[in-house]
């Protein structure tokens, strides 16, 4: 789809039920993958990154359960649903004050000294949104569950936590575990301690690790690349993205519905250039249906080419 900035175009996607049964559908927006790491034959995680809405959608967990973790402390938390991570299913996690989660265990701590996730010193089955030497002088760590089964989300939030070596300001970030899809989302509300040595993840490790040094998806290590309103979605290849609306320039209306038997329905696919810069944008529209031949879903590639806006000019008027 080609359009000129700033404008919006809608194209119909016609869904038909040619049989004797109704067709149920749900549309998902899928960003282009920006990183992968192999964890076995035909089994690997990918991650996608977005800044701002709709990919970033903060869930306040400060009204949930406070863990009151001490410096370098950790606590065991029971999940409300079974979650699968690198092929291991469990209902327990170990939340560490130092910006990480140990999966499938009731013991151990997240060490204060971060390292690359490929290092032997890094923990196995480790979820690390902001692995750093985080203190407990102020702020707290909270958890809560939102939504209803089978689409619940479990949230762990490190709220206004200071750095051990610099106690002026605190960072706020969270991990979301998704029931059913087993996706993991990191979200960052405030990544500034108040010192360039530690701000924006300059002394932190960000990523996930399975049961060995080869099962790693590392986003960053000691790099100031985190920003406020950043969201990172980790998911197994072929699985739905973290949220249905992960591409700011793409939309689908309705996003879910039912096509009656022997009937058709149009989904309006919108391309919006008003909030992006001129350039080429790519992604996918996933269509999940109950049609046996379309399992688990059909992926439609989408491309939007945004042209420069028309230049305005004032005509030259010659005087007589």
PDB file of C-alpha atoms in Angstrom:
ATOM      1  CA  UNK A   1       0.000   0.000   0.000  1.00  0.00           C
ATOM      2  CA  UNK A   2       1.399   3.392  -1.028  1.00  0.00           C
ATOM      3  CA  UNK A   3       0.114   6.653   0.449  1.00  0.00           C
ATOM      4  CA  UNK A   4       1.376  10.135   1.042  1.00  0.00           C
ATOM      5  CA  UNK A   5       2.075  11.619   4.451  1.00  0.00           C
ATOM      6  CA  UNK A   6      -0.161  12.454   6.292  1.00  0.00           C
ATOM      7  CA  UNK A   7      -3.107  10.341   5.149  1.00  0.00           C
ATOM      8  CA  UNK A   8      -5.022   7.136   5.847  1.00  0.00           C
ATOM      9  CA  UNK A   9      -6.337   4.405   3.523  1.00  0.00           C
ATOM     10  CA  UNK A  10      -8.662   1.485   4.280  1.00  0.00           C
ATOM     11  CA  UNK A  11      -8.812  -1.713   2.223  1.00  0.00           C
ATOM     12  CA  UNK A  12     -11.338  -4.550   2.690  1.00  0.00           C
ATOM     13  CA  UNK A  13     -10.275  -8.094   3.514  1.00  0.00           C
ATOM     14  CA  UNK A  14     -13.248 -10.335   2.654  1.00  0.00           C
ATOM     15  CA  UNK A  15     -13.754 -13.418   4.824  1.00  0.00           C
ATOM     16  CA  UNK A  16     -16.112 -16.116   3.528  1.00  0.00           C
ATOM     17  CA  UNK A  17     -17.694 -19.176   5.070  1.00  0.00           C
ATOM     18  CA  UNK A  18     -18.382 -21.583   2.216  1.00  0.00           C
ATOM     19  CA  UNK A  19     -19.445 -24.512   4.382  1.00  0.00           C
ATOM     20  CA  UNK A  20     -22.401 -25.280   6.596  1.00  0.00           C
ATOM     21  CA  UNK A  21     -20.788 -23.929   9.770  1.00  0.00           C
ATOM     22  CA  UNK A  22     -20.077 -20.399  10.933  1.00  0.00           C
ATOM     23  CA  UNK A  23     -16.523 -19.089  10.732  1.00  0.00           C
ATOM     24  CA  UNK A  24     -15.121 -17.452  13.868  1.00  0.00           C
ATOM     25  CA  UNK A  25     -12.091 -15.214  13.449  1.00  0.00           C
ATOM     26  CA  UNK A  26      -9.696 -12.970  15.309  1.00  0.00           C
ATOM     27  CA  UNK A  27      -7.150 -10.628  13.699  1.00  0.00           C
ATOM     28  CA  UNK A  28      -3.727  -9.983  15.225  1.00  0.00           C
ATOM     29  CA  UNK A  29      -1.111  -7.439  14.204  1.00  0.00           C
ATOM     30  CA  UNK A  30       2.404  -8.891  14.154  1.00  0.00           C
ATOM     31  CA  UNK A  31       5.491  -6.659  13.953  1.00  0.00           C
ATOM     32  CA  UNK A  32       8.481  -7.794  11.917  1.00  0.00           C
ATOM     33  CA  UNK A  33      10.843  -9.821  14.092  1.00  0.00           C
ATOM     34  CA  UNK A  34      13.963  -7.929  15.169  1.00  0.00           C
ATOM     35  CA  UNK A  35      15.857 -10.740  16.879  1.00  0.00           C
ATOM     36  CA  UNK A  36      15.934 -14.526  17.231  1.00  0.00           C
ATOM     37  CA  UNK A  37      17.825 -17.210  19.110  1.00  0.00           C
ATOM     38  CA  UNK A  38      17.689 -20.926  18.368  1.00  0.00           C
ATOM     39  CA  UNK A  39      16.778 -23.275  21.216  1.00  0.00           C
ATOM     40  CA  UNK A  40      16.367 -26.530  19.316  1.00  0.00           C
ATOM     41  CA  UNK A  41      15.017 -27.910  16.041  1.00  0.00           C
ATOM     42  CA  UNK A  42      12.118 -25.705  14.844  1.00  0.00           C
ATOM     43  CA  UNK A  43      11.837 -24.168  18.303  1.00  0.00           C
ATOM     44  CA  UNK A  44      13.099 -20.650  18.941  1.00  0.00           C
ATOM     45  CA  UNK A  45      12.091 -17.372  20.484  1.00  0.00           C
ATOM     46  CA  UNK A  46      11.773 -14.077  18.656  1.00  0.00           C
ATOM     47  CA  UNK A  47      11.391 -10.575  19.954  1.00  0.00           C
ATOM     48  CA  UNK A  48       9.824  -7.395  18.631  1.00  0.00           C
ATOM     49  CA  UNK A  49      10.278  -3.872  19.916  1.00  0.00           C
ATOM     50  CA  UNK A  50       7.932  -0.889  20.008  1.00  0.00           C
ATOM     51  CA  UNK A  51       7.968   2.533  21.633  1.00  0.00           C
ATOM     52  CA  UNK A  52       4.737   4.161  22.750  1.00  0.00           C
ATOM     53  CA  UNK A  53       1.188   2.932  22.233  1.00  0.00           C
ATOM     54  CA  UNK A  54      -0.302   0.610  21.243  1.00  0.00           C
ATOM     55  CA  UNK A  55       2.682  -1.724  21.835  1.00  0.00           C
ATOM     56  CA  UNK A  56       3.429  -0.064  25.166  1.00  0.00           C
ATOM     57  CA  UNK A  57       0.394  -0.377  27.422  1.00  0.00           C
ATOM     58  CA  UNK A  58       1.338   0.026  31.065  1.00  0.00           C
ATOM     59  CA  UNK A  59      -0.417  -2.113  33.692  1.00  0.00           C
ATOM     60  CA  UNK A  60      -0.206  -0.544  37.150  1.00  0.00           C
ATOM     61  CA  UNK A  61       0.557  -3.311  39.654  1.00  0.00           C
ATOM     62  CA  UNK A  62       1.071  -1.095  42.699  1.00  0.00           C
ATOM     63  CA  UNK A  63      -2.455  -1.985  43.825  1.00  0.00           C
ATOM     64  CA  UNK A  64      -1.446  -5.659  43.862  1.00  0.00           C
ATOM     65  CA  UNK A  65       0.695  -7.592  46.350  1.00  0.00           C
ATOM     66  CA  UNK A  66       3.866  -5.886  47.634  1.00  0.00           C
ATOM     67  CA  UNK A  67       6.857  -8.218  48.039  1.00  0.00           C
ATOM     68  CA  UNK A  68       8.867  -5.836  50.283  1.00  0.00           C
ATOM     69  CA  UNK A  69      12.142  -7.246  48.987  1.00  0.00           C
ATOM     70  CA  UNK A  70      15.391  -6.297  50.665  1.00  0.00           C
ATOM     71  CA  UNK A  71      18.575  -5.428  48.800  1.00  0.00           C
ATOM     72  CA  UNK A  72      19.580  -8.580  46.855  1.00  0.00           C
ATOM     73  CA  UNK A  73      16.441 -10.249  48.232  1.00  0.00           C
ATOM     74  CA  UNK A  74      14.079 -12.606  46.407  1.00  0.00           C
ATOM     75  CA  UNK A  75      10.674 -14.191  47.020  1.00  0.00           C
ATOM     76  CA  UNK A  76       8.810 -17.188  45.639  1.00  0.00           C
ATOM     77  CA  UNK A  77       5.539 -16.366  43.888  1.00  0.00           C
ATOM     78  CA  UNK A  78       2.909 -18.856  42.721  1.00  0.00           C
ATOM     79  CA  UNK A  79       1.448 -18.104  39.296  1.00  0.00           C
ATOM     80  CA  UNK A  80      -2.328 -18.310  38.782  1.00  0.00           C
ATOM     81  CA  UNK A  81      -1.781 -20.434  35.656  1.00  0.00           C
ATOM     82  CA  UNK A  82       0.837 -22.816  34.277  1.00  0.00           C
ATOM     83  CA  UNK A  83       3.389 -21.010  32.116  1.00  0.00           C
ATOM     84  CA  UNK A  84       5.787 -22.618  29.646  1.00  0.00           C
ATOM     85  CA  UNK A  85       9.297 -21.207  29.244  1.00  0.00           C
ATOM     86  CA  UNK A  86      11.938 -22.843  27.045  1.00  0.00           C
ATOM     87  CA  UNK A  87       9.940 -26.073  27.072  1.00  0.00           C
ATOM     88  CA  UNK A  88       9.501 -26.171  30.873  1.00  0.00           C
ATOM     89  CA  UNK A  89       6.033 -25.715  32.366  1.00  0.00           C
ATOM     90  CA  UNK A  90       5.717 -24.392  35.911  1.00  0.00           C
ATOM     91  CA  UNK A  91       3.493 -22.387  38.243  1.00  0.00           C
ATOM     92  CA  UNK A  92       6.290 -20.968  40.411  1.00  0.00           C
ATOM     93  CA  UNK A  93       8.787 -18.160  39.904  1.00  0.00           C
ATOM     94  CA  UNK A  94      11.428 -16.527  42.059  1.00  0.00           C
ATOM     95  CA  UNK A  95      11.270 -12.723  41.865  1.00  0.00           C
ATOM     96  CA  UNK A  96      14.557 -10.969  42.633  1.00  0.00           C
ATOM     97  CA  UNK A  97      15.018  -7.365  43.673  1.00  0.00           C
ATOM     98  CA  UNK A  98      17.924  -7.056  41.221  1.00  0.00           C
ATOM     99  CA  UNK A  99      15.613  -6.845  38.212  1.00  0.00           C
ATOM    100  CA  UNK A 100      15.086 -10.480  37.258  1.00  0.00           C
ATOM    101  CA  UNK A 101      12.947 -13.604  37.622  1.00  0.00           C
ATOM    102  CA  UNK A 102      14.159 -17.173  38.103  1.00  0.00           C
ATOM    103  CA  UNK A 103      11.621 -19.483  36.449  1.00  0.00           C
ATOM    104  CA  UNK A 104      10.398 -22.818  37.814  1.00  0.00           C
ATOM    105  CA  UNK A 105      12.199 -22.714  41.159  1.00  0.00           C
ATOM    106  CA  UNK A 106      11.463 -21.852  44.787  1.00  0.00           C
ATOM    107  CA  UNK A 107      15.065 -21.134  45.764  1.00  0.00           C
ATOM    108  CA  UNK A 108      17.964 -18.932  44.776  1.00  0.00           C
ATOM    109  CA  UNK A 109      18.531 -15.224  44.297  1.00  0.00           C
ATOM    110  CA  UNK A 110      19.138 -12.948  41.355  1.00  0.00           C
ATOM    111  CA  UNK A 111      22.807 -11.921  41.830  1.00  0.00           C
ATOM    112  CA  UNK A 112      23.660  -8.211  42.048  1.00  0.00           C
ATOM    113  CA  UNK A 113      26.518  -8.538  39.520  1.00  0.00           C
ATOM    114  CA  UNK A 114      25.050  -8.693  36.014  1.00  0.00           C
ATOM    115  CA  UNK A 115      26.748 -10.451  33.087  1.00  0.00           C
ATOM    116  CA  UNK A 116      25.975 -11.329  29.478  1.00  0.00           C
ATOM    117  CA  UNK A 117      23.248 -13.964  29.347  1.00  0.00           C
ATOM    118  CA  UNK A 118      25.655 -16.208  27.415  1.00  0.00           C
ATOM    119  CA  UNK A 119      28.056 -16.251  30.381  1.00  0.00           C
ATOM    120  CA  UNK A 120      28.251 -19.335  32.576  1.00  0.00           C
ATOM    121  CA  UNK A 121      27.693 -17.095  35.611  1.00  0.00           C
ATOM    122  CA  UNK A 122      24.238 -16.048  34.404  1.00  0.00           C
ATOM    123  CA  UNK A 123      21.321 -18.013  35.900  1.00  0.00           C
ATOM    124  CA  UNK A 124      19.479 -20.654  33.863  1.00  0.00           C
ATOM    125  CA  UNK A 125      15.763 -20.240  33.109  1.00  0.00           C
ATOM    126  CA  UNK A 126      16.157 -16.530  33.696  1.00  0.00           C
ATOM    127  CA  UNK A 127      13.875 -13.627  32.705  1.00  0.00           C
ATOM    128  CA  UNK A 128      15.863 -10.387  32.924  1.00  0.00           C
ATOM    129  CA  UNK A 129      14.029  -7.124  32.192  1.00  0.00           C
ATOM    130  CA  UNK A 130      16.624  -4.967  34.024  1.00  0.00           C
ATOM    131  CA  UNK A 131      19.307  -7.141  35.656  1.00  0.00           C
ATOM    132  CA  UNK A 132      21.392  -4.704  37.662  1.00  0.00           C
ATOM    133  CA  UNK A 133      22.495  -3.918  41.217  1.00  0.00           C
ATOM    134  CA  UNK A 134      19.178  -2.533  42.421  1.00  0.00           C
ATOM    135  CA  UNK A 135      18.669  -1.319  45.980  1.00  0.00           C
ATOM    136  CA  UNK A 136      15.630  -1.234  48.279  1.00  0.00           C
ATOM    137  CA  UNK A 137      15.922   2.178  49.983  1.00  0.00           C
ATOM    138  CA  UNK A 138      12.639   3.261  48.451  1.00  0.00           C
ATOM    139  CA  UNK A 139      10.007   1.956  46.067  1.00  0.00           C
ATOM    140  CA  UNK A 140       8.831  -1.655  46.081  1.00  0.00           C
ATOM    141  CA  UNK A 141       8.233  -4.732  43.921  1.00  0.00           C
ATOM    142  CA  UNK A 142       4.618  -5.760  43.259  1.00  0.00           C
ATOM    143  CA  UNK A 143       2.680  -8.454  41.446  1.00  0.00           C
ATOM    144  CA  UNK A 144      -0.909  -8.955  40.379  1.00  0.00           C
ATOM    145  CA  UNK A 145      -3.089 -10.816  37.863  1.00  0.00           C
ATOM    146  CA  UNK A 146      -5.334  -9.084  35.335  1.00  0.00           C
ATOM    147  CA  UNK A 147      -7.958 -10.476  32.956  1.00  0.00           C
ATOM    148  CA  UNK A 148      -9.939 -13.704  33.048  1.00  0.00           C
ATOM    149  CA  UNK A 149      -9.061 -17.280  32.072  1.00  0.00           C
ATOM    150  CA  UNK A 150      -7.926 -18.379  29.562  1.00  0.00           C
ATOM    151  CA  UNK A 151      -6.436 -14.969  28.719  1.00  0.00           C
ATOM    152  CA  UNK A 152      -4.996 -13.798  32.018  1.00  0.00           C
ATOM    153  CA  UNK A 153      -1.796 -11.784  32.373  1.00  0.00           C
ATOM    154  CA  UNK A 154       0.524 -11.947  35.344  1.00  0.00           C
ATOM    155  CA  UNK A 155       2.416  -8.728  36.073  1.00  0.00           C
ATOM    156  CA  UNK A 156       5.556  -8.158  38.156  1.00  0.00           C
ATOM    157  CA  UNK A 157       6.469  -4.490  38.594  1.00  0.00           C
ATOM    158  CA  UNK A 158       9.664  -3.013  40.015  1.00  0.00           C
ATOM    159  CA  UNK A 159       8.380   0.399  41.055  1.00  0.00           C
ATOM    160  CA  UNK A 160      10.683   3.386  41.667  1.00  0.00           C
ATOM    161  CA  UNK A 161      13.674   1.255  42.684  1.00  0.00           C
ATOM    162  CA  UNK A 162      17.088   2.972  43.127  1.00  0.00           C
ATOM    163  CA  UNK A 163      20.517   1.764  41.989  1.00  0.00           C
ATOM    164  CA  UNK A 164      22.802   0.473  44.758  1.00  0.00           C
ATOM    165  CA  UNK A 165      25.596   2.846  43.731  1.00  0.00           C
ATOM    166  CA  UNK A 166      23.396   5.880  43.134  1.00  0.00           C
ATOM    167  CA  UNK A 167      20.385   6.487  45.357  1.00  0.00           C
ATOM    168  CA  UNK A 168      18.962   9.692  43.893  1.00  0.00           C
ATOM    169  CA  UNK A 169      16.222   8.393  41.582  1.00  0.00           C
ATOM    170  CA  UNK A 170      14.420   5.145  40.873  1.00  0.00           C
ATOM    171  CA  UNK A 171      13.468   3.154  37.788  1.00  0.00           C
ATOM    172  CA  UNK A 172      10.091   1.564  37.084  1.00  0.00           C
ATOM    173  CA  UNK A 173       9.650  -1.424  34.776  1.00  0.00           C
ATOM    174  CA  UNK A 174       7.610  -4.618  34.567  1.00  0.00           C
ATOM    175  CA  UNK A 175       7.339  -8.156  33.204  1.00  0.00           C
ATOM    176  CA  UNK A 176       4.052  -9.531  31.870  1.00  0.00           C
ATOM    177  CA  UNK A 177       3.497 -13.295  31.453  1.00  0.00           C
ATOM    178  CA  UNK A 178       0.652 -14.201  29.088  1.00  0.00           C
ATOM    179  CA  UNK A 179      -1.599 -17.174  29.749  1.00  0.00           C
ATOM    180  CA  UNK A 180      -2.107 -19.493  26.772  1.00  0.00           C
ATOM    181  CA  UNK A 181       0.374 -17.917  24.364  1.00  0.00           C
ATOM    182  CA  UNK A 182       3.269 -18.075  26.886  1.00  0.00           C
ATOM    183  CA  UNK A 183       4.534 -14.732  25.583  1.00  0.00           C
ATOM    184  CA  UNK A 184       6.684 -12.464  27.761  1.00  0.00           C
ATOM    185  CA  UNK A 185       6.609  -8.688  27.637  1.00  0.00           C
ATOM    186  CA  UNK A 186       9.030  -6.198  29.164  1.00  0.00           C
ATOM    187  CA  UNK A 187       7.740  -2.643  29.644  1.00  0.00           C
ATOM    188  CA  UNK A 188       9.664   0.427  30.809  1.00  0.00           C
ATOM    189  CA  UNK A 189       7.929   3.408  32.368  1.00  0.00           C
ATOM    190  CA  UNK A 190      11.020   5.168  33.775  1.00  0.00           C
ATOM    191  CA  UNK A 191      14.606   4.108  32.935  1.00  0.00           C
ATOM    192  CA  UNK A 192      16.460   7.003  34.613  1.00  0.00           C
ATOM    193  CA  UNK A 193      18.205   6.725  37.991  1.00  0.00           C
ATOM    194  CA  UNK A 194      19.701  10.192  37.540  1.00  0.00           C
ATOM    195  CA  UNK A 195      23.230   9.132  36.547  1.00  0.00           C
ATOM    196  CA  UNK A 196      24.465   8.494  33.004  1.00  0.00           C
ATOM    197  CA  UNK A 197      26.545   5.590  34.346  1.00  0.00           C
ATOM    198  CA  UNK A 198      23.359   3.662  35.126  1.00  0.00           C
ATOM    199  CA  UNK A 199      20.514   5.328  33.202  1.00  0.00           C
ATOM    200  CA  UNK A 200      18.737   3.541  30.318  1.00  0.00           C
ATOM    201  CA  UNK A 201      20.315   0.167  31.100  1.00  0.00           C
ATOM    202  CA  UNK A 202      23.934   1.366  30.878  1.00  0.00           C
ATOM    203  CA  UNK A 203      24.888  -1.134  33.604  1.00  0.00           C
ATOM    204  CA  UNK A 204      22.108  -3.701  33.075  1.00  0.00           C
ATOM    205  CA  UNK A 205      21.426  -6.910  31.157  1.00  0.00           C
ATOM    206  CA  UNK A 206      18.124  -7.293  29.279  1.00  0.00           C
ATOM    207  CA  UNK A 207      16.834 -10.547  27.756  1.00  0.00           C
ATOM    208  CA  UNK A 208      15.847 -14.150  28.450  1.00  0.00           C
ATOM    209  CA  UNK A 209      17.803 -17.372  28.927  1.00  0.00           C
ATOM    210  CA  UNK A 210      16.772 -21.023  29.004  1.00  0.00           C
ATOM    211  CA  UNK A 211      18.649 -24.016  30.355  1.00  0.00           C
ATOM    212  CA  UNK A 212      22.055 -23.318  28.797  1.00  0.00           C
ATOM    213  CA  UNK A 213      24.323 -20.630  27.364  1.00  0.00           C
ATOM    214  CA  UNK A 214      23.041 -21.448  23.867  1.00  0.00           C
ATOM    215  CA  UNK A 215      19.412 -20.763  24.793  1.00  0.00           C
ATOM    216  CA  UNK A 216      19.632 -16.990  24.942  1.00  0.00           C
ATOM    217  CA  UNK A 217      17.824 -13.981  23.496  1.00  0.00           C
ATOM    218  CA  UNK A 218      19.773 -10.940  24.703  1.00  0.00           C
ATOM    219  CA  UNK A 219      18.479  -7.474  23.908  1.00  0.00           C
ATOM    220  CA  UNK A 220      21.311  -5.555  25.548  1.00  0.00           C
ATOM    221  CA  UNK A 221      24.261  -5.765  27.933  1.00  0.00           C
ATOM    222  CA  UNK A 222      25.619  -2.629  29.619  1.00  0.00           C
ATOM    223  CA  UNK A 223      24.224  -0.443  26.855  1.00  0.00           C
ATOM    224  CA  UNK A 224      22.091   2.710  27.369  1.00  0.00           C
ATOM    225  CA  UNK A 225      19.470   1.612  24.838  1.00  0.00           C
ATOM    226  CA  UNK A 226      16.334   1.488  26.991  1.00  0.00           C
ATOM    227  CA  UNK A 227      13.811   4.310  26.718  1.00  0.00           C
ATOM    228  CA  UNK A 228      10.664   5.326  28.542  1.00  0.00           C
ATOM    229  CA  UNK A 229       7.533   3.713  26.977  1.00  0.00           C
ATOM    230  CA  UNK A 230       9.653   0.930  25.420  1.00  0.00           C
ATOM    231  CA  UNK A 231       8.025  -2.506  25.112  1.00  0.00           C
ATOM    232  CA  UNK A 232       9.827  -5.743  24.176  1.00  0.00           C
ATOM    233  CA  UNK A 233       7.728  -8.813  23.318  1.00  0.00           C
ATOM    234  CA  UNK A 234       9.330 -12.281  23.457  1.00  0.00           C
ATOM    235  CA  UNK A 235       7.386 -15.184  21.950  1.00  0.00           C
ATOM    236  CA  UNK A 236       7.883 -18.580  20.395  1.00  0.00           C
ATOM    237  CA  UNK A 237       8.105 -18.580  16.634  1.00  0.00           C
ATOM    238  CA  UNK A 238       4.647 -18.910  15.090  1.00  0.00           C
ATOM    239  CA  UNK A 239       2.874 -17.853  18.286  1.00  0.00           C
ATOM    240  CA  UNK A 240       0.692 -14.730  18.420  1.00  0.00           C
ATOM    241  CA  UNK A 241       2.364 -11.462  19.462  1.00  0.00           C
ATOM    242  CA  UNK A 242       1.958 -10.154  22.984  1.00  0.00           C
ATOM    243  CA  UNK A 243      -1.030  -7.982  22.118  1.00  0.00           C
ATOM    244  CA  UNK A 244      -3.429  -7.778  19.221  1.00  0.00           C
ATOM    245  CA  UNK A 245      -2.522  -4.179  18.390  1.00  0.00           C
ATOM    246  CA  UNK A 246       1.258  -4.106  18.163  1.00  0.00           C
ATOM    247  CA  UNK A 247       1.689  -2.063  14.951  1.00  0.00           C
ATOM    248  CA  UNK A 248       0.817   1.640  15.327  1.00  0.00           C
ATOM    249  CA  UNK A 249       0.216   2.247  11.590  1.00  0.00           C
ATOM    250  CA  UNK A 250      -1.942  -0.867  10.980  1.00  0.00           C
ATOM    251  CA  UNK A 251      -5.490  -1.591  12.149  1.00  0.00           C
ATOM    252  CA  UNK A 252      -8.253  -4.130  11.521  1.00  0.00           C
ATOM    253  CA  UNK A 253     -11.947  -3.475  12.182  1.00  0.00           C
ATOM    254  CA  UNK A 254     -13.551  -5.610  13.456  1.00  0.00           C
ATOM    255  CA  UNK A 255     -10.642  -7.456  15.101  1.00  0.00           C
ATOM    256  CA  UNK A 256     -12.848 -10.435  15.924  1.00  0.00           C
ATOM    257  CA  UNK A 257     -16.256 -11.763  14.977  1.00  0.00           C
ATOM    258  CA  UNK A 258     -18.338 -14.482  13.375  1.00  0.00           C
ATOM    259  CA  UNK A 259     -19.079 -15.013   9.686  1.00  0.00           C
ATOM    260  CA  UNK A 260     -22.421 -16.852   9.337  1.00  0.00           C
ATOM    261  CA  UNK A 261     -22.508 -20.070   7.307  1.00  0.00           C
ATOM    262  CA  UNK A 262     -22.584 -19.550   3.532  1.00  0.00           C
ATOM    263  CA  UNK A 263     -21.953 -15.839   4.018  1.00  0.00           C
ATOM    264  CA  UNK A 264     -19.160 -13.248   3.902  1.00  0.00           C
ATOM    265  CA  UNK A 265     -17.898 -10.360   5.999  1.00  0.00           C
ATOM    266  CA  UNK A 266     -15.389  -7.584   5.300  1.00  0.00           C
ATOM    267  CA  UNK A 267     -12.604  -6.680   7.693  1.00  0.00           C
ATOM    268  CA  UNK A 268     -11.453  -3.113   7.092  1.00  0.00           C
ATOM    269  CA  UNK A 269      -7.647  -3.065   7.120  1.00  0.00           C
ATOM    270  CA  UNK A 270      -6.407   0.463   7.773  1.00  0.00           C
ATOM    271  CA  UNK A 271      -3.035   1.950   6.807  1.00  0.00           C
ATOM    272  CA  UNK A 272      -2.272   5.202   8.646  1.00  0.00           C
ATOM    273  CA  UNK A 273       0.721   7.394   7.821  1.00  0.00           C
ATOM    274  CA  UNK A 274      -0.178  10.257  10.139  1.00  0.00           C
ATOM    275  CA  UNK A 275       2.016   9.122  13.038  1.00  0.00           C
ATOM    276  CA  UNK A 276       5.074   7.845  11.167  1.00  0.00           C
ATOM    277  CA  UNK A 277       7.758   9.377   8.969  1.00  0.00           C
ATOM    278  CA  UNK A 278       8.047   8.838   5.205  1.00  0.00           C
ATOM    279  CA  UNK A 279       9.563   5.428   4.449  1.00  0.00           C
ATOM    280  CA  UNK A 280       8.691   1.746   4.023  1.00  0.00           C
ATOM    281  CA  UNK A 281       6.978  -0.168   6.851  1.00  0.00           C
ATOM    282  CA  UNK A 282       6.376  -3.919   6.946  1.00  0.00           C
ATOM    283  CA  UNK A 283       4.537  -6.314   9.200  1.00  0.00           C
ATOM    284  CA  UNK A 284       1.997  -9.134   9.213  1.00  0.00           C
ATOM    285  CA  UNK A 285      -1.720  -9.511   9.826  1.00  0.00           C
ATOM    286  CA  UNK A 286      -2.458 -12.845  11.492  1.00  0.00           C
ATOM    287  CA  UNK A 287      -5.920 -14.319  11.005  1.00  0.00           C
ATOM    288  CA  UNK A 288      -6.906 -16.928  13.597  1.00  0.00           C
ATOM    289  CA  UNK A 289     -10.034 -18.926  12.667  1.00  0.00           C
ATOM    290  CA  UNK A 290     -11.781 -22.192  13.461  1.00  0.00           C
ATOM    291  CA  UNK A 291     -11.219 -23.439   9.890  1.00  0.00           C
ATOM    292  CA  UNK A 292      -9.279 -26.747  10.096  1.00  0.00           C
ATOM    293  CA  UNK A 293      -7.213 -25.924   6.990  1.00  0.00           C
ATOM    294  CA  UNK A 294      -6.066 -22.616   8.490  1.00  0.00           C
ATOM    295  CA  UNK A 295      -4.547 -23.849  11.756  1.00  0.00           C
ATOM    296  CA  UNK A 296      -2.960 -22.380  13.766  1.00  0.00           C
ATOM    297  CA  UNK A 297      -3.413 -19.184  11.716  1.00  0.00           C
ATOM    298  CA  UNK A 298      -2.903 -17.538   8.339  1.00  0.00           C
ATOM    299  CA  UNK A 299      -0.264 -14.825   8.069  1.00  0.00           C
ATOM    300  CA  UNK A 300      -0.745 -12.022   5.533  1.00  0.00           C
ATOM    301  CA  UNK A 301       2.320  -9.821   4.851  1.00  0.00           C
ATOM    302  CA  UNK A 302       1.528  -6.105   4.765  1.00  0.00           C
ATOM    303  CA  UNK A 303       3.665  -3.236   3.508  1.00  0.00           C
ATOM    304  CA  UNK A 304       3.032   0.486   3.727  1.00  0.00           C
ATOM    305  CA  UNK A 305       5.112   2.897   1.675  1.00  0.00           C
ATOM    306  CA  UNK A 306       4.787   6.483   2.891  1.00  0.00           C
ATOM    307  CA  UNK A 307       5.729   9.215   0.430  1.00  0.00           C
ATOM    308  CA  UNK A 308       6.894  12.711   1.280  1.00  0.00           C
ATOM    309  CA  UNK A 309       4.067  15.254   1.625  1.00  0.00           C
ATOM    310  CA  UNK A 310       3.211  17.486  -1.289  1.00  0.00           C
ATOM    311  CA  UNK A 311       5.186  20.691  -1.273  1.00  0.00           C
ATOM    312  CA  UNK A 312       3.117  23.861  -1.166  1.00  0.00           C
ATOM    313  CA  UNK A 313       4.103  26.863  -3.214  1.00  0.00           C
ATOM    314  CA  UNK A 314       2.973  30.391  -3.816  1.00  0.00           C
ATOM    315  CA  UNK A 315       2.566  31.226  -7.504  1.00  0.00           C
ATOM    316  CA  UNK A 316       4.683  34.065  -8.776  1.00  0.00           C
ATOM    317  CA  UNK A 317       2.521  37.042  -9.743  1.00  0.00           C
ATOM    318  CA  UNK A 318       4.093  39.413 -12.187  1.00  0.00           C
ATOM    319  CA  UNK A 319       3.284  43.068 -11.859  1.00  0.00           C
ATOM    320  CA  UNK A 320       2.068  44.797 -15.008  1.00  0.00           C
TER     321      UNK A 320
END
